[in-house]
CSV table of N, CA, C and O in Angstrom, one decimal:
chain,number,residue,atom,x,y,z
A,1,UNK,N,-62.5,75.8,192.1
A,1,UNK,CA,-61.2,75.1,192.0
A,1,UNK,C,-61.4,73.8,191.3
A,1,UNK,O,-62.2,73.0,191.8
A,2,UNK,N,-60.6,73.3,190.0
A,2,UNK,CA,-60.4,72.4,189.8
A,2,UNK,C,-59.9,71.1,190.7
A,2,UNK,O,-59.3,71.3,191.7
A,3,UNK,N,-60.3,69.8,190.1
A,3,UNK,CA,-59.8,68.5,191.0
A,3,UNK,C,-59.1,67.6,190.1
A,3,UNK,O,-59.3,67.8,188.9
A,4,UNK,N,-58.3,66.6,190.5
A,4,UNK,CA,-57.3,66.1,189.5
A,4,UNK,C,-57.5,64.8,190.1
A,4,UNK,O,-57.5,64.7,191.3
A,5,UNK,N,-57.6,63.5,189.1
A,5,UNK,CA,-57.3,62.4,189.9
A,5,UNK,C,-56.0,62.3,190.1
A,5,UNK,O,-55.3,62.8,189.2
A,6,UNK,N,-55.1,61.3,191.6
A,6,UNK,CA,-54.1,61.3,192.0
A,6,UNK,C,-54.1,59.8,192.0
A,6,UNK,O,-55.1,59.2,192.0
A,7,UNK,N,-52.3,59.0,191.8
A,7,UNK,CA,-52.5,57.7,192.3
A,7,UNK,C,-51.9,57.6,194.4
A,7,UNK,O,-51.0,58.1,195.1
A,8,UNK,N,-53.2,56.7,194.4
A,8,UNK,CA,-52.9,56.9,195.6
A,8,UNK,C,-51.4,55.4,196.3
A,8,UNK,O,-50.6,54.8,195.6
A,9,UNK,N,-51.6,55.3,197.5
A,9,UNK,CA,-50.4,53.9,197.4
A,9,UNK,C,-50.8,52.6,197.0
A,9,UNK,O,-50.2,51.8,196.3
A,10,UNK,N,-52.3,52.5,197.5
A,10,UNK,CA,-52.5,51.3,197.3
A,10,UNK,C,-52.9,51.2,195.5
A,10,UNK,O,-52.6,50.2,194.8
A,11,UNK,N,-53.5,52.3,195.0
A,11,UNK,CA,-53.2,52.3,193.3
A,11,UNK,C,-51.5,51.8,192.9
A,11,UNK,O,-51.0,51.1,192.0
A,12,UNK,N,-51.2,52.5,193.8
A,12,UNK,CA,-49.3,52.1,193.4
A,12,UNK,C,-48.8,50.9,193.5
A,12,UNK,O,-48.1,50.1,192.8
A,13,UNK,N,-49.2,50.9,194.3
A,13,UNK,CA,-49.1,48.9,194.8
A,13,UNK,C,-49.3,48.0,194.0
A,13,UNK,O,-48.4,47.2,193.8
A,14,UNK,N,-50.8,48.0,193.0
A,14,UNK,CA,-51.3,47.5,192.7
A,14,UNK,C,-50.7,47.8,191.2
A,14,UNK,O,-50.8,46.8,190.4
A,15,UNK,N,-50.2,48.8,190.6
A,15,UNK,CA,-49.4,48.9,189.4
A,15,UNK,C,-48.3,48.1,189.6
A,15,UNK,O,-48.0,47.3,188.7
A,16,UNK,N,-47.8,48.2,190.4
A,16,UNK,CA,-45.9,47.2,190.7
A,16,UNK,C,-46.6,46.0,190.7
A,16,UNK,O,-46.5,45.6,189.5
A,17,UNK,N,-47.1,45.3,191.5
A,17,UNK,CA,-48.0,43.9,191.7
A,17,UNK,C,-48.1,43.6,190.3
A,17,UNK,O,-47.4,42.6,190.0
A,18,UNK,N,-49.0,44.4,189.2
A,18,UNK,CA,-49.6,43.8,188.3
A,18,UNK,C,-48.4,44.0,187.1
A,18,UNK,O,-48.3,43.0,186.3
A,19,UNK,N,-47.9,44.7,187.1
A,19,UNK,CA,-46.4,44.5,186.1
A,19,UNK,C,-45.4,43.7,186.7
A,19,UNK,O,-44.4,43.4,186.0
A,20,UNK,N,-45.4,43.2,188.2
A,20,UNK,CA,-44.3,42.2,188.2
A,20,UNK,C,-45.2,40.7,188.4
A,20,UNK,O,-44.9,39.7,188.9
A,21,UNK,N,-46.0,41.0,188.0
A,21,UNK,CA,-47.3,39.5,187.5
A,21,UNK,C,-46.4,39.2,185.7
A,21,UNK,O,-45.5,38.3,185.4
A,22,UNK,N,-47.1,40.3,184.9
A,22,UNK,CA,-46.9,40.0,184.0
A,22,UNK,C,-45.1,39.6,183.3
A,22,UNK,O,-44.6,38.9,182.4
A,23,UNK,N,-44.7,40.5,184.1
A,23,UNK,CA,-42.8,39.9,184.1
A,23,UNK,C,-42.4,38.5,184.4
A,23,UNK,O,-41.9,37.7,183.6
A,24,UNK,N,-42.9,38.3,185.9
A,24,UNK,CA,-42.7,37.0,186.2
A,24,UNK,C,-43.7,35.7,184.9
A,24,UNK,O,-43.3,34.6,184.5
A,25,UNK,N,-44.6,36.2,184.7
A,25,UNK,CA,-45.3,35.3,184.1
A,25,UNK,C,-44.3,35.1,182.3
A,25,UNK,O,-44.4,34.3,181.4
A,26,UNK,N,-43.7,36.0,182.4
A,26,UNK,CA,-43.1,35.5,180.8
A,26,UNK,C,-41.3,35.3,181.3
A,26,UNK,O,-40.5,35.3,180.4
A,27,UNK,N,-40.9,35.2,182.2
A,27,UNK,CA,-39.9,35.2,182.9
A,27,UNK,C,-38.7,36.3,182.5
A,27,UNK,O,-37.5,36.1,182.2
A,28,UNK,N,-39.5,37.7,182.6
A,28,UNK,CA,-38.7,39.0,182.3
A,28,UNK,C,-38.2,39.7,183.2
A,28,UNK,O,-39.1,40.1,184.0
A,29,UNK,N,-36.9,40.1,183.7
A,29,UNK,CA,-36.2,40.4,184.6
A,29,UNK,C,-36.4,42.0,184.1
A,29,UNK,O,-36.1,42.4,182.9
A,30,UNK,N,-37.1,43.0,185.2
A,30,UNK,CA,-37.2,43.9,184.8
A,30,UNK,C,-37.0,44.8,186.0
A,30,UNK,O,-36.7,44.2,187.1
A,31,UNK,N,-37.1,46.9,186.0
A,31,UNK,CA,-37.4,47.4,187.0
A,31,UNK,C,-38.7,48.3,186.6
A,31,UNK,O,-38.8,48.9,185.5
A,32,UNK,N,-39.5,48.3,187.6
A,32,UNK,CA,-41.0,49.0,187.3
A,32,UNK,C,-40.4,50.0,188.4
A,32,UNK,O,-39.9,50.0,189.5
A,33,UNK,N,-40.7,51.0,187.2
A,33,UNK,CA,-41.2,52.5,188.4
A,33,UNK,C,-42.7,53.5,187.8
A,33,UNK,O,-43.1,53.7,186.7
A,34,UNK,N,-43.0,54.1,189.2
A,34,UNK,CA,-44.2,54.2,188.9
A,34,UNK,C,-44.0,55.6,189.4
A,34,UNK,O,-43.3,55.7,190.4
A,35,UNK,N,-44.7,56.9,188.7
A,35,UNK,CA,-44.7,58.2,189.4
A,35,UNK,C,-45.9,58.7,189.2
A,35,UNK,O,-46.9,58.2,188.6
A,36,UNK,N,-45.8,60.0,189.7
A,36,UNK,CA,-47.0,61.0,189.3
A,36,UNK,C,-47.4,61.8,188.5
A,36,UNK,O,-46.4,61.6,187.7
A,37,UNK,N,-47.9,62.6,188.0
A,37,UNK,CA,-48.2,63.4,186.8
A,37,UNK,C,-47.1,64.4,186.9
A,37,UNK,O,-47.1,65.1,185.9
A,38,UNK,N,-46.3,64.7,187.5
A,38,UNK,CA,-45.2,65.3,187.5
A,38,UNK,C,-43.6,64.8,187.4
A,38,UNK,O,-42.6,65.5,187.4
A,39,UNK,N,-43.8,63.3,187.1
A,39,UNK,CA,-42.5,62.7,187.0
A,39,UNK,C,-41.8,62.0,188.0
A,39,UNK,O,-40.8,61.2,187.9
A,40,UNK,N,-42.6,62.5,189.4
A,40,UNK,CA,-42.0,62.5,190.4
A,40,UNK,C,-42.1,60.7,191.3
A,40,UNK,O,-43.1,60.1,191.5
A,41,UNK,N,-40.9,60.4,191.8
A,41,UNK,CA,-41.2,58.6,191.5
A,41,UNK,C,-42.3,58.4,193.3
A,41,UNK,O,-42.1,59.0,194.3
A,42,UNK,N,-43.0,57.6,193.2
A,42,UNK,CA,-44.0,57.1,193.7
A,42,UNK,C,-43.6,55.3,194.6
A,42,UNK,O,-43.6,54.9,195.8
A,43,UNK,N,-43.3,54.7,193.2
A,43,UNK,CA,-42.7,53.3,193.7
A,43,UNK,C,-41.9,52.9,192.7
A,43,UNK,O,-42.0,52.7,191.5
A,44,UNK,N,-41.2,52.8,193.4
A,44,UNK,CA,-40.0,51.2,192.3
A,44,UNK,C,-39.7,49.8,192.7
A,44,UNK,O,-39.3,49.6,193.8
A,45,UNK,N,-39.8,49.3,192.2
A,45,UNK,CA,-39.5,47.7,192.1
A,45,UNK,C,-38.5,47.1,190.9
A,45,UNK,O,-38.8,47.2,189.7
A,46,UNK,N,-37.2,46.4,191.5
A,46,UNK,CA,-36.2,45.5,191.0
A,46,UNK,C,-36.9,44.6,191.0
A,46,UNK,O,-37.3,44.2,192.1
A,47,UNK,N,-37.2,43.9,190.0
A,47,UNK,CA,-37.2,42.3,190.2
A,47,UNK,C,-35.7,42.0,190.2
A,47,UNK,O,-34.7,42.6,190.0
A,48,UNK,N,-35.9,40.5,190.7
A,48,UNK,CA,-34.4,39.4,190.9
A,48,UNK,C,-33.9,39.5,189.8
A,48,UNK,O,-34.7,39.4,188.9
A,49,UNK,N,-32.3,39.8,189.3
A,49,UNK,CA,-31.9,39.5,188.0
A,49,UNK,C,-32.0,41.0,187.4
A,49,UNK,O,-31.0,41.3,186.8
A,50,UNK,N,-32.8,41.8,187.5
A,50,UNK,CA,-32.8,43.0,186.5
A,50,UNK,C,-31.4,43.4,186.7
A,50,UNK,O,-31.0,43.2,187.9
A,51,UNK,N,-30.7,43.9,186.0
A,51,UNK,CA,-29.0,44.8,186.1
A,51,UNK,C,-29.3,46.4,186.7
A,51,UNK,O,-30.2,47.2,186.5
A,52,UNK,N,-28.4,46.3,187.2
A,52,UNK,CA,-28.6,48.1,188.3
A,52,UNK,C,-29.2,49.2,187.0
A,52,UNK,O,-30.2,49.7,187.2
A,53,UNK,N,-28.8,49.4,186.1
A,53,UNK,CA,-28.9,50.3,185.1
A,53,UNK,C,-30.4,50.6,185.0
A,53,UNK,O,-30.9,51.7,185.0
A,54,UNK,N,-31.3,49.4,185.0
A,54,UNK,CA,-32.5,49.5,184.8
A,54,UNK,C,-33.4,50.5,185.6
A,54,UNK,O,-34.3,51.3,185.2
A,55,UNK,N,-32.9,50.4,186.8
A,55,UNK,CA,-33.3,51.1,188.0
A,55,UNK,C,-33.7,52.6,187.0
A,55,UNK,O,-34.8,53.0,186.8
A,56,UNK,N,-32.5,53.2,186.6
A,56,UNK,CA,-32.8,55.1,186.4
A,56,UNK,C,-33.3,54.9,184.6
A,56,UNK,O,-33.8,55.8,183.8
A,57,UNK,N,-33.1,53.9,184.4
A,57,UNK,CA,-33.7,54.0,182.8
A,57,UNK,C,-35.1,54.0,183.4
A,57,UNK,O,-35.5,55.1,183.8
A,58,UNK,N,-35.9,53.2,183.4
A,58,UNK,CA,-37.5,52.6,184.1
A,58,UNK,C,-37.8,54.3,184.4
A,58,UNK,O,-38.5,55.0,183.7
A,59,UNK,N,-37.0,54.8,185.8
A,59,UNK,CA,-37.4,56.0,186.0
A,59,UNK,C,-37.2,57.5,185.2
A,59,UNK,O,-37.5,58.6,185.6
A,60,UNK,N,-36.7,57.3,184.2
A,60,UNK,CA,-36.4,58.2,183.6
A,60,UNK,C,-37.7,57.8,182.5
A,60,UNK,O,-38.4,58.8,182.4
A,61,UNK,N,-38.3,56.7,181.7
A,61,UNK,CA,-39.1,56.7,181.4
A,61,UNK,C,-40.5,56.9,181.7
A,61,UNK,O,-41.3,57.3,180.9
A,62,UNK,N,-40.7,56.6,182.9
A,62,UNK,CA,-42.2,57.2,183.9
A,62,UNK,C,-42.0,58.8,184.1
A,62,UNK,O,-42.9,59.6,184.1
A,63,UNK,N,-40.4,59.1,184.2
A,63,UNK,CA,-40.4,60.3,184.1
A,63,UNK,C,-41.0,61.6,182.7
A,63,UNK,O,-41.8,62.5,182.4
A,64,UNK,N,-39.9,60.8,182.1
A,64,UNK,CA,-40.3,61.6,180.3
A,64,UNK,C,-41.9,61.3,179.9
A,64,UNK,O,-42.4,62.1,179.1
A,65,UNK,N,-42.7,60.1,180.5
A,65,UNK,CA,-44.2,59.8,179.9
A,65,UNK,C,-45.0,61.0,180.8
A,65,UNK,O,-46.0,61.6,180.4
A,66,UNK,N,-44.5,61.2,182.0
A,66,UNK,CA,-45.2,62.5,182.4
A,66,UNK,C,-45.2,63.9,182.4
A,66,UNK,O,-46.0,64.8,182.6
A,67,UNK,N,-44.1,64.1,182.1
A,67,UNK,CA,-43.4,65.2,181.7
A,67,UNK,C,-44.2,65.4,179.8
A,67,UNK,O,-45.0,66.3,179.5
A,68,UNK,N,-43.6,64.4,179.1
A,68,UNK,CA,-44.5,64.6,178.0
A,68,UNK,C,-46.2,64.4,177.7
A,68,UNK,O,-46.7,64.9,176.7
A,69,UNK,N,-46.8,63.8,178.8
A,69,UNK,CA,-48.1,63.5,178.6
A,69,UNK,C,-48.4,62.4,177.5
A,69,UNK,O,-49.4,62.2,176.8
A,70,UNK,N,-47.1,61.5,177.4
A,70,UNK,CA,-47.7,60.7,176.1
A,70,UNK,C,-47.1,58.9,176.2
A,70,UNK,O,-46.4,58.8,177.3
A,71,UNK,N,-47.2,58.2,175.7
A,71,UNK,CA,-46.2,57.4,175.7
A,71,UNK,C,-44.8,57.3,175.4
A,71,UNK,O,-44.6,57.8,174.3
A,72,UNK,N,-43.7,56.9,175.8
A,72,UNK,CA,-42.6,57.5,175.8
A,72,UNK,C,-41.9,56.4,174.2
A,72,UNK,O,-40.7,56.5,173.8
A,73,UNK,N,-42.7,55.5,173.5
A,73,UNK,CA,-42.7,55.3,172.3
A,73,UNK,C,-42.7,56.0,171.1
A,73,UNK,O,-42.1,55.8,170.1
A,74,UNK,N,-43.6,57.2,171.4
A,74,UNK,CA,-43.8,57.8,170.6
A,74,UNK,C,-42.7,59.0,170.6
A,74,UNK,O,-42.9,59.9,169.8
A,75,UNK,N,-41.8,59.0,171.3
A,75,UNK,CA,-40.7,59.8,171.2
A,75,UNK,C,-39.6,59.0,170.5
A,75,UNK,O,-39.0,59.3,169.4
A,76,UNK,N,-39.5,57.9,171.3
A,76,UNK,CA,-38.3,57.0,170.3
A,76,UNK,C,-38.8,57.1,168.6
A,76,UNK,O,-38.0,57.5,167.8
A,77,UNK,N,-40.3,56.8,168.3
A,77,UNK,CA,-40.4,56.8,167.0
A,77,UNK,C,-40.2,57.9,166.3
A,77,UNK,O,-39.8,58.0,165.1
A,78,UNK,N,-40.5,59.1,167.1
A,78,UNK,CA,-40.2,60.4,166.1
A,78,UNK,C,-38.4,60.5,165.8
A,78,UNK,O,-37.8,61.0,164.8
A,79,UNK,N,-37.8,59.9,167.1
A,79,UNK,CA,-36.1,60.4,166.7
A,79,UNK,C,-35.9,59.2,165.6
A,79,UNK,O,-35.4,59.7,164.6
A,80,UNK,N,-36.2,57.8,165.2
A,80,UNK,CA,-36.0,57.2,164.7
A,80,UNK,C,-36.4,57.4,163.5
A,80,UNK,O,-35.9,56.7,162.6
A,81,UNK,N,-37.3,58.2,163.2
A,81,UNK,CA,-38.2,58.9,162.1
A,81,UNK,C,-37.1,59.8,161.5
A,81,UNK,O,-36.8,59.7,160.3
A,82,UNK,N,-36.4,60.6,162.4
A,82,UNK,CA,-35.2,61.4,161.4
A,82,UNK,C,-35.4,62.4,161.9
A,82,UNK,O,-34.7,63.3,161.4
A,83,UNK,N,-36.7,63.3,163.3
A,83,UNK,CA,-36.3,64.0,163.7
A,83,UNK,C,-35.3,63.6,165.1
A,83,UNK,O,-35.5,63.0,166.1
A,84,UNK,N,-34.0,64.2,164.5
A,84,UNK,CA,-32.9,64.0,165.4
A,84,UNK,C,-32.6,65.1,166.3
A,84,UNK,O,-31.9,64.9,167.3
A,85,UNK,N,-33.2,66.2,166.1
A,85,UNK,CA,-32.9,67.1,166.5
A,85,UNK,C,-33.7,66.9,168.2
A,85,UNK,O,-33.4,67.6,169.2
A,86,UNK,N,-34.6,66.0,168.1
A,86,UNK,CA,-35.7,65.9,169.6
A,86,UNK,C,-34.9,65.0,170.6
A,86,UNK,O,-35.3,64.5,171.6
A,87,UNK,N,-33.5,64.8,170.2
A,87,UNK,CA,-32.3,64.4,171.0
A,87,UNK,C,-31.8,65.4,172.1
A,87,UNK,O,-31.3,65.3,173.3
A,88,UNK,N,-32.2,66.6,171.1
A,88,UNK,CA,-31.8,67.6,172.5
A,88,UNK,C,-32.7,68.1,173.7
A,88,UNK,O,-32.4,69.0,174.5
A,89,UNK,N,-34.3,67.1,173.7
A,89,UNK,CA,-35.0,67.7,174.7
A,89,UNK,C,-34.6,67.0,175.7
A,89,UNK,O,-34.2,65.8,175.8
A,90,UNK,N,-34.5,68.2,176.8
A,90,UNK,CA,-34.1,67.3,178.3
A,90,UNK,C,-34.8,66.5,178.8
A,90,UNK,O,-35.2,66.7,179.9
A,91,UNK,N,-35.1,65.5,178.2
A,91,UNK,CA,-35.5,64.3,179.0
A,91,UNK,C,-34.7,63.2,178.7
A,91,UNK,O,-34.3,62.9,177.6
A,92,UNK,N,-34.4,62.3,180.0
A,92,UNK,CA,-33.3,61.2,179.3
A,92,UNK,C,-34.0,59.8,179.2
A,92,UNK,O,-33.3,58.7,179.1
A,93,UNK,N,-35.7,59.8,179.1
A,93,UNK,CA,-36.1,58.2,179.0
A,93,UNK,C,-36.8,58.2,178.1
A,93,UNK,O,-37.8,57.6,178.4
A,94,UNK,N,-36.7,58.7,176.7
A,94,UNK,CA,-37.6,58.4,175.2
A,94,UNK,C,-37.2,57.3,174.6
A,94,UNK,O,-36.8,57.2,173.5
A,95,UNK,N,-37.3,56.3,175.8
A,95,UNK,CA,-37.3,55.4,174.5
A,95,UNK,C,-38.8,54.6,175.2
A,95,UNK,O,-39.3,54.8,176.3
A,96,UNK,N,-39.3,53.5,174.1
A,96,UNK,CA,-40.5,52.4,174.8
A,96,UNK,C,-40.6,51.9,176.1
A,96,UNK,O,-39.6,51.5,176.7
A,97,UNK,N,-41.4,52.0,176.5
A,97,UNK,CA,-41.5,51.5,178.2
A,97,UNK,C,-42.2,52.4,179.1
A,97,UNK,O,-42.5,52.0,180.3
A,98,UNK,N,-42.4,53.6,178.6
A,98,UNK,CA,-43.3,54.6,179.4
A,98,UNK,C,-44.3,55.3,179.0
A,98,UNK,O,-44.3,56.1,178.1
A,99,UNK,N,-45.4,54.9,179.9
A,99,UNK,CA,-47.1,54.7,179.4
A,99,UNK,C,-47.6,55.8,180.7
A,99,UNK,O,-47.0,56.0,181.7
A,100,UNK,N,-48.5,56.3,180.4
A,100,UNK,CA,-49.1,57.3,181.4
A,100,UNK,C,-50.5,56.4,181.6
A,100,UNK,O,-51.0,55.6,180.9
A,101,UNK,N,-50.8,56.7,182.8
A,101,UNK,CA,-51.4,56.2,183.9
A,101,UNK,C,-52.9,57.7,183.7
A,101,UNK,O,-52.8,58.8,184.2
A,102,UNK,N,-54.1,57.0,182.8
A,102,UNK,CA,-55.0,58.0,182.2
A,102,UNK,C,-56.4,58.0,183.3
A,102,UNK,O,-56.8,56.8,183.5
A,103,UNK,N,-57.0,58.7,183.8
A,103,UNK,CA,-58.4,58.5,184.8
A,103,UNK,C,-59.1,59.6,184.4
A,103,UNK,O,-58.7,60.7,184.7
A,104,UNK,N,-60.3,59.6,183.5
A,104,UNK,CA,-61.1,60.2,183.6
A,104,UNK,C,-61.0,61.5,182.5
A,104,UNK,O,-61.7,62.5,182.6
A,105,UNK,N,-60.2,61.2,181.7
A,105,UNK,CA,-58.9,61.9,180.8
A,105,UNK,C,-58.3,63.0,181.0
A,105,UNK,O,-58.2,64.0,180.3
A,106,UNK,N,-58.0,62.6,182.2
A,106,UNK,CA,-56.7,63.3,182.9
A,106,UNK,C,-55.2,62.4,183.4
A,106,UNK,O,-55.3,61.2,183.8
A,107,UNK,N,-54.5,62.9,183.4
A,107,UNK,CA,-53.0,61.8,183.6
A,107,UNK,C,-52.9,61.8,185.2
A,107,UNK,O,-52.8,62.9,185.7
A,108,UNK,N,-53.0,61.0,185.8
A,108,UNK,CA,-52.8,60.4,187.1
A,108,UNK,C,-51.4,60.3,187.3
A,108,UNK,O,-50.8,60.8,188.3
A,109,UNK,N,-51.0,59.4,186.1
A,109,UNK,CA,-49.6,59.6,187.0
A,109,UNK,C,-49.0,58.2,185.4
A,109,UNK,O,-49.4,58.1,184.3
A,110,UNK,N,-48.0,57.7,186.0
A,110,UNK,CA,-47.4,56.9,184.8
A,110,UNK,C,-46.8,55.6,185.3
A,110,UNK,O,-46.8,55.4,186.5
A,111,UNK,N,-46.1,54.5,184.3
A,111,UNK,CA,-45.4,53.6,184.4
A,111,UNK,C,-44.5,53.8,183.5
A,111,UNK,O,-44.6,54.5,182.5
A,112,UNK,N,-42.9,53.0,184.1
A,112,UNK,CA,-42.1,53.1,183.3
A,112,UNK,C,-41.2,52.0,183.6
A,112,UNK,O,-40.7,51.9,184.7
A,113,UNK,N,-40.9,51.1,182.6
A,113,UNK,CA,-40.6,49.2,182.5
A,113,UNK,C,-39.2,49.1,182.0
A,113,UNK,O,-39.3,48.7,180.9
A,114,UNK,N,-38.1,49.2,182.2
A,114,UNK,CA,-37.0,48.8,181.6
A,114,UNK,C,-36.5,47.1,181.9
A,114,UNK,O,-36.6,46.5,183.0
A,115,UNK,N,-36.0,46.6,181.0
A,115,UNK,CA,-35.0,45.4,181.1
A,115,UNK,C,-34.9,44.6,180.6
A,115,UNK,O,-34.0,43.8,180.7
A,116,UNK,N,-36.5,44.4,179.4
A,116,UNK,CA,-36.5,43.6,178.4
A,116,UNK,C,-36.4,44.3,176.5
A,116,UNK,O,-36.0,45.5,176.3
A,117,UNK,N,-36.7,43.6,175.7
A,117,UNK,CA,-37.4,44.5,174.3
A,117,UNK,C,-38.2,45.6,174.9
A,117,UNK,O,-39.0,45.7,175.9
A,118,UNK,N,-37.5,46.7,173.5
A,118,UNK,CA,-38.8,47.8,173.6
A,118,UNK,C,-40.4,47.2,173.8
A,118,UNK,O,-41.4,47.6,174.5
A,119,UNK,N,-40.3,46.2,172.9
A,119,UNK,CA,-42.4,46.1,172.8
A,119,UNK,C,-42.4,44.9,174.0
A,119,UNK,O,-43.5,44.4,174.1
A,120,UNK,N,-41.7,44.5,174.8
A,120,UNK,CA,-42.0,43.9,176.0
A,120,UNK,C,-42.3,44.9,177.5
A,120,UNK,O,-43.3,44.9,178.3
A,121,UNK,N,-41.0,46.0,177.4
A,121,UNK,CA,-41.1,47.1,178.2
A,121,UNK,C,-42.8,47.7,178.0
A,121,UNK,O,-43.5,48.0,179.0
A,122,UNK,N,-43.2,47.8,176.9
A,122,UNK,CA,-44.9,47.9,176.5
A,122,UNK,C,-45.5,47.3,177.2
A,122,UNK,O,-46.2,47.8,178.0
A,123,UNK,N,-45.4,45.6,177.0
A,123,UNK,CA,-46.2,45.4,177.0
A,123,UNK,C,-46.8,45.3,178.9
A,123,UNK,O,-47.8,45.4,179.5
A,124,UNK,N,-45.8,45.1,178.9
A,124,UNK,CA,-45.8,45.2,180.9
A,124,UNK,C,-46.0,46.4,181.6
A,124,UNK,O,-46.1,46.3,182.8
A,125,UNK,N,-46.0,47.5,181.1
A,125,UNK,CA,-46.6,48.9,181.3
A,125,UNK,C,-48.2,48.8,181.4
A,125,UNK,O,-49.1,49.1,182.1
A,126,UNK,N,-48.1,48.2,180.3
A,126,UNK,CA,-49.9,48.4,179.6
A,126,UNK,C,-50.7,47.8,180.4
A,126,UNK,O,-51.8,48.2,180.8
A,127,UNK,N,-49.8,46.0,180.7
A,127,UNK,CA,-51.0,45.3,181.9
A,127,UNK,C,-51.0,45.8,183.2
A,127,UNK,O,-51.9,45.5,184.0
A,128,UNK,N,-49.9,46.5,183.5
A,128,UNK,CA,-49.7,47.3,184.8
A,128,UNK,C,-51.1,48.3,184.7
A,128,UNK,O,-52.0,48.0,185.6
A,129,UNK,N,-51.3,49.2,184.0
A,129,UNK,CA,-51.9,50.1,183.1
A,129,UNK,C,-53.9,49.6,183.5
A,129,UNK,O,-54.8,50.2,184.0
A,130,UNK,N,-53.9,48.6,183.1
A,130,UNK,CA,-55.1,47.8,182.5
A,130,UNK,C,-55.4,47.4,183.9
A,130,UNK,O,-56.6,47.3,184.1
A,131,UNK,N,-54.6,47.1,185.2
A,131,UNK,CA,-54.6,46.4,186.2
A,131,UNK,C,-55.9,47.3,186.8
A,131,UNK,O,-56.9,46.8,187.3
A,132,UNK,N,-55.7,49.0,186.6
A,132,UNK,CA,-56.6,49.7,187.3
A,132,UNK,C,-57.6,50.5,186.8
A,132,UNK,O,-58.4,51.2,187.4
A,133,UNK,N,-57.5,50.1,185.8
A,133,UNK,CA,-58.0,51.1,184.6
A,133,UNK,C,-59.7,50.4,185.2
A,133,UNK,O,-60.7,50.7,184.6
């Protein structure tokens, strides 16, 4: 039988902690959500100030980065590229901000940052990312 790494809570913890470090530290009003290799949400966190919207965008990004296995940048760049047609896959969070959560090179699980710039949504995934790596 194969084994898979999982995030466990206090891994989870420590993703939210370390992405609302790096929010607070550049004063970015954001929502972190965090799931598992299946999309499925784990933890979320509003900071003060983020607008309600953020909430299902964030998770629809952690969603689509697990569901796709990739960064959810690299989806925005292909529809911005001119394939338009990758509009019709069912996923509703391809845009920047959703990073998979990698152990051992297998996907554990993901982050997904809405509320600032695309390459800020980045960049606060990534230190989230880095927090456990």
């Amino acid at each position: 039988m194969n084994t898979k790494p999982v995030l466990t809570l206090s891994e989870v913890n420590a993703l939210l902690d370390a992405a609302q470090q790096e929010a607070e530290a550049n004063g970015w009003k954001v929502t972190i959500a965090v799931a598992d290799d299946g999309g499925h949400l784990l933890g979320l966190r509003r900071l003060d100030g983020a607008p309600a919207m953020t909430v299902g965008i964030a998770t629809e990004k952690a969603r689509s980065a697990a569901l796709g296995a990739r960064e959810t940048q690299q989806f925005e760049e292909m529809i911005n590229g001119g394939r338009n047609a990758f509009l019709s896959v069912p996923l509703q969070g391809m845009l920047s901000g959703g990073v998979p959560v990698w152990v051992e090179g297998q996907m554990a699980g993901t982050v997904g940052i809405s509320g600032v710039k695309p390459d800020q949504d980045v960049q606060i995934a990534k230190a989230a990312v880095a927090a456990i790596a």
